[in-house]
Short mmCIF file of C-alpha atoms and ligand atoms in Angstrom, two decimals:
data_model
loop_
_atom_site.label_atom_id
_atom_site.label_comp_id
_atom_site.label_asym_id
_atom_site.label_seq_id
_atom_site.Cartn_x
_atom_site.Cartn_y
_atom_site.Cartn_z
CA MET A 1 -0.01 0.06 -0.01
CA ALA A 2 1.39 3.57 -0.82
CA ALA A 3 -0.31 6.42 1.19
CA ASP A 4 -1.93 9.15 -0.99
CA LEU A 5 -0.17 12.48 -0.59
CA MET A 6 -1.87 15.37 1.16
CA ASP A 7 -0.78 18.14 -1.22
CA GLY A 8 -0.31 21.19 1.03
CA LYS A 9 0.90 23.26 -1.89
CA ALA A 10 -2.36 22.66 -3.98
CA ILE A 11 -4.58 23.08 -0.90
CA ALA A 12 -2.75 26.33 -0.03
CA GLU A 13 -3.17 27.81 -3.50
CA ALA A 14 -6.84 27.09 -3.43
CA ILE A 15 -7.28 28.87 -0.09
CA ARG A 16 -5.10 31.84 -1.50
CA ALA A 17 -7.31 32.16 -4.55
CA GLU A 18 -10.43 32.31 -2.17
CA LEU A 19 -8.70 35.05 -0.20
CA LYS A 20 -7.54 37.04 -3.26
CA SER A 21 -11.17 37.41 -4.22
CA GLU A 22 -12.01 38.56 -0.64
CA VAL A 23 -9.19 41.05 -0.91
CA ASP A 24 -10.52 42.32 -4.20
CA SER A 25 -13.83 42.97 -2.81
CA LEU A 26 -12.41 44.68 0.42
CA ARG A 27 -10.29 46.81 -1.82
CA GLU A 28 -13.50 47.72 -3.94
CA ARG A 29 -15.04 48.91 -0.71
CA GLY A 30 -12.07 50.79 0.19
CA VAL A 31 -10.22 48.73 2.68
CA VAL A 32 -6.71 47.52 1.71
CA PRO A 33 -5.69 44.79 4.20
CA GLY A 34 -2.26 45.61 5.73
CA LEU A 35 0.23 43.48 7.58
CA GLY A 36 2.94 45.26 9.59
CA VAL A 37 6.04 43.08 9.62
CA ILE A 38 8.96 43.52 12.05
CA LEU A 39 12.20 41.70 11.72
CA VAL A 40 15.02 42.51 14.33
CA GLY A 41 18.57 41.42 13.27
CA ASP A 42 19.71 39.50 10.15
CA ASN A 43 19.24 35.73 11.16
CA PRO A 44 19.19 34.17 7.58
CA ALA A 45 16.26 31.94 8.14
CA SER A 46 14.20 34.67 9.70
CA CYS A 47 14.96 36.81 6.69
CA SER A 48 13.88 34.24 4.27
CA TYR A 49 10.61 33.61 6.21
CA VAL A 50 9.88 37.24 6.32
CA THR A 51 10.46 37.84 2.57
CA ALA A 52 8.29 34.81 1.86
CA LYS A 53 5.53 36.21 3.96
CA GLU A 54 5.71 39.52 2.26
CA ARG A 55 5.74 38.09 -1.17
CA ALA A 56 2.69 36.00 -0.20
CA CYS A 57 0.77 39.23 1.02
CA GLU A 58 1.76 40.89 -2.27
CA SER A 59 0.62 38.00 -4.57
CA ILE A 60 -3.02 38.36 -3.19
CA GLY A 61 -3.12 42.19 -2.70
CA ILE A 62 -2.39 42.62 0.81
CA TYR A 63 -0.16 45.60 1.64
CA SER A 64 2.85 44.74 3.83
CA ASP A 65 4.78 47.47 5.97
CA ASP A 66 8.21 46.19 6.01
CA ASN A 67 10.19 47.13 9.12
CA ARG A 68 13.73 45.43 9.37
CA LEU A 69 15.51 46.86 12.44
CA PRO A 70 19.20 46.23 13.45
CA ALA A 71 20.11 43.51 15.93
CA ASP A 72 21.03 46.11 18.48
CA THR A 73 17.62 47.88 18.58
CA SER A 74 16.41 48.35 22.12
CA GLU A 75 13.53 46.67 23.45
CA ALA A 76 11.89 50.01 24.32
CA ASP A 77 12.26 51.12 20.62
CA LEU A 78 10.57 47.81 19.49
CA LEU A 79 7.79 48.29 21.96
CA LYS A 80 7.27 51.85 20.48
CA ARG A 81 7.21 50.44 17.01
CA VAL A 82 4.57 47.84 18.06
CA GLU A 83 2.48 50.52 19.61
CA ALA A 84 2.69 52.76 16.51
CA MET A 85 1.29 49.73 14.49
CA ASN A 86 -1.35 49.07 17.14
CA GLN A 87 -2.60 52.77 16.56
CA ASP A 88 -2.14 52.63 12.73
CA PRO A 89 -5.66 52.17 11.08
CA GLN A 90 -4.15 50.85 7.82
CA ILE A 91 -2.52 48.04 9.80
CA ASP A 92 -4.77 45.00 10.33
CA GLY A 93 -2.08 42.45 11.44
CA ILE A 94 1.11 42.69 13.18
CA LEU A 95 3.85 40.11 12.79
CA VAL A 96 6.98 40.12 14.84
CA GLN A 97 9.23 37.56 13.55
CA LEU A 98 10.56 35.25 16.27
CA PRO A 99 13.16 34.56 17.57
CA LEU A 100 14.06 37.94 18.85
CA PRO A 101 17.64 38.88 19.90
CA LYS A 102 18.59 37.54 23.46
CA HIS A 103 18.36 41.07 25.09
CA MET A 104 14.63 41.27 24.46
CA ASP A 105 11.78 39.71 26.38
CA GLU A 106 9.68 37.88 23.65
CA SER A 107 6.70 37.46 25.92
CA LYS A 108 6.67 41.29 26.77
CA ILE A 109 6.67 42.07 23.00
CA LEU A 110 3.90 39.45 22.05
CA LEU A 111 1.84 40.85 25.08
CA ALA A 112 2.26 44.46 23.72
CA ILE A 113 0.58 43.55 20.28
CA ASP A 114 -3.17 44.50 20.18
CA PRO A 115 -4.92 41.16 20.37
CA ALA A 116 -7.35 42.34 17.57
CA LYS A 117 -4.19 42.65 15.28
CA ASP A 118 -2.46 39.41 16.67
CA VAL A 119 -2.46 37.52 13.30
CA ASP A 120 0.19 35.00 14.54
CA GLY A 121 -2.34 33.96 17.33
CA PHE A 122 0.41 34.13 20.00
CA HIS A 123 -1.08 36.75 22.42
CA PRO A 124 -2.18 35.12 25.73
CA MET A 125 -5.69 36.50 25.26
CA ASN A 126 -6.25 34.81 21.89
CA VAL A 127 -4.48 31.41 23.18
CA GLY A 128 -7.01 31.69 26.03
CA LYS A 129 -9.98 32.17 23.56
CA MET A 130 -8.90 29.15 21.50
CA MET A 131 -8.69 27.17 24.63
CA ILE A 132 -12.31 27.83 25.56
CA GLY A 133 -13.32 27.37 22.07
CA GLU A 134 -14.10 30.96 21.08
CA GLU A 135 -13.59 32.36 17.59
CA THR A 136 -10.18 34.15 17.51
CA PHE A 137 -6.89 34.19 15.49
CA PHE A 138 -5.58 30.71 15.59
CA PRO A 139 -1.87 30.20 15.30
CA CYS A 140 -0.91 29.58 11.75
CA THR A 141 0.88 26.18 11.61
CA PRO A 142 -1.77 24.32 13.69
CA HIS A 143 -4.53 26.01 11.72
CA GLY A 144 -2.86 25.12 8.59
CA VAL A 145 -2.94 21.44 9.75
CA VAL A 146 -6.69 21.45 10.72
CA GLN A 147 -7.52 23.09 7.37
CA MET A 148 -5.37 20.51 5.52
CA LEU A 149 -7.31 17.66 7.21
CA MET A 150 -10.66 19.26 6.52
CA ARG A 151 -10.00 19.89 2.89
CA SER A 152 -8.46 16.42 2.37
CA GLY A 153 -11.81 14.90 3.55
CA VAL A 154 -10.33 13.50 6.66
CA GLU A 155 -12.86 12.87 9.27
CA THR A 156 -11.77 14.02 12.69
CA SER A 157 -15.06 13.60 14.83
CA GLY A 158 -14.62 10.60 16.97
CA LYS A 159 -11.24 9.65 15.86
CA HIS A 160 -8.14 9.25 18.02
CA VAL A 161 -5.60 11.99 17.31
CA VAL A 162 -2.11 11.57 18.67
CA VAL A 163 0.14 14.52 18.60
CA VAL A 164 3.89 14.09 19.09
CA GLY A 165 5.28 17.47 20.43
CA ARG A 166 3.87 19.92 23.03
CA SER A 167 5.44 23.24 21.83
CA ASN A 168 3.35 26.44 22.22
CA ILE A 169 3.38 27.07 18.50
CA VAL A 170 2.64 23.63 17.03
CA GLY A 171 1.81 20.60 19.48
CA LYS A 172 -0.49 22.24 22.23
CA PRO A 173 -2.62 24.45 19.88
CA VAL A 174 -3.10 21.86 17.37
CA ALA A 175 -4.18 19.25 20.09
CA ASN A 176 -6.39 21.93 21.57
CA MET A 177 -8.01 22.95 18.35
CA LEU A 178 -8.94 19.43 17.51
CA LEU A 179 -10.51 18.57 20.89
CA GLN A 180 -13.03 21.37 20.57
CA LYS A 181 -16.60 20.29 20.02
CA LYS A 182 -17.00 21.67 16.43
CA ALA A 183 -16.79 20.71 12.73
CA GLY A 184 -13.28 19.71 11.69
CA ALA A 185 -12.44 18.69 15.28
CA ASN A 186 -14.28 16.79 18.09
CA ALA A 187 -11.40 14.23 18.18
CA THR A 188 -10.15 12.36 21.18
CA VAL A 189 -6.62 13.67 21.58
CA THR A 190 -3.56 12.25 23.21
CA LEU A 191 -0.48 14.62 23.34
CA CYS A 192 2.95 12.93 23.64
CA HIS A 193 6.45 14.43 24.53
CA THR A 194 9.75 13.47 25.79
CA GLY A 195 8.35 12.47 29.06
CA THR A 196 6.01 10.02 27.31
CA GLU A 197 6.69 6.33 28.21
CA ASP A 198 6.36 3.95 25.30
CA LEU A 199 5.88 6.56 22.39
CA ALA A 200 5.21 3.78 19.96
CA GLY A 201 2.47 2.40 22.15
CA PHE A 202 0.53 5.60 21.71
CA THR A 203 1.29 6.30 18.01
CA GLN A 204 0.22 2.86 17.16
CA GLN A 205 -3.26 3.81 18.34
CA ALA A 206 -3.74 6.74 16.26
CA ASP A 207 -6.14 7.13 13.55
CA ILE A 208 -4.69 10.41 12.88
CA LEU A 209 -0.94 11.08 13.79
CA ILE A 210 0.36 14.61 13.82
CA VAL A 211 4.20 14.75 14.37
CA ALA A 212 6.03 17.96 15.47
CA SER A 213 8.95 16.78 17.43
CA GLY A 214 11.92 18.64 15.57
CA TRP A 215 13.93 15.46 14.85
CA PRO A 216 13.97 13.39 11.60
CA ASN A 217 12.70 9.71 12.00
CA THR A 218 10.97 10.28 15.27
CA VAL A 219 8.21 8.22 13.82
CA THR A 220 8.91 5.21 11.60
CA GLU A 221 6.84 2.45 9.82
CA SER A 222 6.47 0.21 12.76
CA MET A 223 5.06 2.98 14.97
CA VAL A 224 2.15 3.68 12.46
CA LYS A 225 -1.25 1.83 12.50
CA PRO A 226 -2.03 0.59 8.99
CA GLY A 227 -4.42 2.91 7.33
CA ALA A 228 -3.65 5.93 9.67
CA VAL A 229 -3.55 9.54 8.44
CA VAL A 230 -0.08 11.05 9.17
CA VAL A 231 0.71 14.72 9.10
CA ASP A 232 4.39 15.69 9.38
CA VAL A 233 4.86 19.20 10.52
CA GLY A 234 8.63 18.91 10.80
CA VAL A 235 11.33 20.50 8.75
CA ASN A 236 14.93 19.50 9.14
CA ARG A 237 18.01 19.92 7.16
CA VAL A 238 20.13 16.75 6.40
CA GLU A 239 23.29 16.65 4.68
CA ASP A 240 23.04 15.49 1.07
CA ALA A 241 26.03 15.56 -1.03
CA THR A 242 24.09 14.98 -4.17
CA LYS A 243 22.39 18.42 -3.77
CA LYS A 244 23.98 21.71 -4.88
CA SER A 245 23.14 23.23 -1.58
CA GLY A 246 24.68 20.17 0.32
CA TYR A 247 21.46 19.38 2.13
CA ARG A 248 17.95 18.60 1.62
CA LEU A 249 14.73 19.05 3.76
CA VAL A 250 12.99 16.19 5.64
CA GLY A 251 10.15 15.96 7.99
CA ASP A 252 10.06 14.43 11.59
CA VAL A 253 8.84 11.13 10.03
CA ASP A 254 10.53 8.49 8.02
CA PHE A 255 8.51 9.28 4.81
CA GLU A 256 9.50 6.19 2.83
CA GLY A 257 8.58 3.74 5.59
CA VAL A 258 5.50 5.29 6.83
CA SER A 259 4.20 5.88 3.21
CA ARG A 260 4.01 2.02 3.09
CA VAL A 261 1.48 1.84 5.99
CA ALA A 262 -0.39 5.19 6.25
CA SER A 263 -3.49 5.70 4.08
CA LYS A 264 -2.66 9.55 3.72
CA LEU A 265 0.64 11.31 4.37
CA THR A 266 2.06 14.91 3.99
CA PRO A 267 5.27 15.33 1.97
CA VAL A 268 8.16 17.60 3.19
CA PRO A 269 8.60 19.97 1.57
CA GLY A 270 4.96 20.80 0.00
CA GLY A 271 2.89 19.60 3.10
CA VAL A 272 2.28 21.68 6.09
CA GLY A 273 4.90 24.45 5.17
CA PRO A 274 2.81 26.14 2.40
CA MET A 275 -0.38 26.01 4.78
CA THR A 276 1.43 28.06 7.37
CA ILE A 277 1.99 31.20 5.45
CA THR A 278 -1.58 30.79 3.83
CA MET A 279 -3.16 30.97 7.43
CA LEU A 280 -1.24 34.12 8.15
CA LEU A 281 -2.81 35.71 4.94
CA TYR A 282 -6.21 34.30 6.14
CA ASN A 283 -6.02 35.96 9.55
CA THR A 284 -4.79 39.09 8.12
CA VAL A 285 -7.94 39.23 5.75
CA GLU A 286 -10.32 38.27 8.63
CA SER A 287 -8.89 41.25 10.59
CA ALA A 288 -9.41 43.67 7.63
CA LYS A 289 -12.99 42.24 7.30
CA ALA A 290 -13.56 43.19 10.96
CA ARG A 291 -12.14 46.73 10.33
CA LEU A 292 -14.73 47.02 7.36
CA MET A 293 -17.57 46.05 9.64
CA GLU A 294 -16.35 48.54 12.43
CA GLU A 295 -16.15 51.44 9.89
CA GLY A 296 -19.54 50.39 8.75
P1 NAP B 301 10.09 22.27 19.55
O1 NAP B 301 9.63 23.68 20.13
O2 NAP B 301 11.51 21.94 19.55
O3 NAP B 301 9.13 21.26 20.29
C1 NAP B 301 9.35 19.96 19.96
C2 NAP B 301 8.35 19.10 20.82
O4 NAP B 301 8.61 17.60 20.62
C3 NAP B 301 8.66 19.11 22.30
O5 NAP B 301 7.44 19.27 23.01
C4 NAP B 301 9.60 17.98 22.62
O6 NAP B 301 9.12 17.37 23.99
C5 NAP B 301 8.84 16.88 21.71
N1 NAP B 301 9.71 15.87 21.23
C6 NAP B 301 11.23 15.88 20.84
N2 NAP B 301 11.60 14.83 20.59
C7 NAP B 301 10.65 13.85 21.07
C8 NAP B 301 10.61 12.47 21.05
N3 NAP B 301 11.50 11.68 20.53
N4 NAP B 301 9.35 11.86 21.36
C9 NAP B 301 8.50 12.60 21.78
N5 NAP B 301 8.42 13.86 21.94
C10 NAP B 301 9.45 14.70 21.40
O7 NAP B 301 9.62 22.33 18.13
P2 NAP B 301 8.43 23.08 17.37
O8 NAP B 301 8.65 24.54 17.29
O9 NAP B 301 7.01 22.65 17.85
O10 NAP B 301 8.44 22.38 15.82
C11 NAP B 301 8.25 21.14 15.50
C12 NAP B 301 8.77 20.84 14.15
O11 NAP B 301 7.95 21.50 13.28
C13 NAP B 301 10.26 21.27 13.72
O12 NAP B 301 10.74 20.16 12.91
C14 NAP B 301 10.05 22.58 12.99
O13 NAP B 301 10.94 22.87 12.21
C15 NAP B 301 8.77 22.24 12.40
N6 NAP B 301 7.81 23.41 12.27
C16 NAP B 301 7.34 23.58 10.97
C17 NAP B 301 6.40 24.67 10.63
C18 NAP B 301 5.84 24.88 9.27
O14 NAP B 301 5.42 25.68 8.85
N7 NAP B 301 5.97 23.67 8.56
C19 NAP B 301 6.16 25.58 11.63
C20 NAP B 301 6.65 25.40 12.89
C21 NAP B 301 7.40 24.40 13.18
P3 NAP B 301 9.55 18.22 25.29
O15 NAP B 301 8.51 19.24 25.49
O16 NAP B 301 9.38 17.19 26.29
O17 NAP B 301 11.05 18.78 25.11
#
């Protein structure tokens, strides 16, 4: 048996097309959705993420306000920049690219973002709303996973979802979203981490297995129940002398082995990755729609 691939790129493109028509209609009504982007320092991975996010905005007509600040920017100056964006009526969403330099307190900066513009979904108020099942900005990667399952026709209600990883940006929120009593969720959820004894004993029980551990091959063929749906959130660089760059990207799952037993599987790259940026666009468009409602 070879697993069907869940094509994150194609699903993301379909969502972006829907968002583009929403942006077109917002623009016709005088609202240009705006995303304020702040990058402190020149970490190469962060620079490329920010560039990709800005290009994605541009591709569907969202205006992005690019703020690239030197690594020695003070925390006070960054807070002022965030506050200016909080007050700016043209800015619907604020994205502070993480990680921040060590001299800054990340949680203080995230707390300073107006929750109504928190399109990354990291503000504790929005995390709390998600937890109690209210509508809010959902964090982009977990939201991308949930959308991918829904749009791939994967039933979650009544299924056993096992999540490997309990980070605040992937594992905990995806587990939380999938246990809510609503469409596209309503699953029985088990959350595993490095303190879990007998990881395979849990993963083998999963109807839907979501892996976000940060290590290649955390999940191998024998750890997966035949017919399970497997979502690989991981992105890891491994050396590969056959590539010009000297490396290739792999997920947290042994793709070849697991594709022999799973019924559906996400590739890396081209799985969850394209969904993440798309959900950032989605949140920004939702925020702009709220602005239009407020402006009446
Ligand atoms: P993280 O902060 O490093 O968290 C990893 C989690 O996995 C931790 O909770 C850790 O447990 C758990 N873990 C690690 N090894 C394990 C093992 N052998 N067995 C069970 N649990 C294990 O990572 P993250 O930020 O959540 O990211 C996870 C992966 O997703 C990474 O590969 C990252 O690159 C990728 N990612 C992709 C996207 C995307 O857009 N595609 C976005 C974000 C992240 P403890 O808590 O006990 O340490």
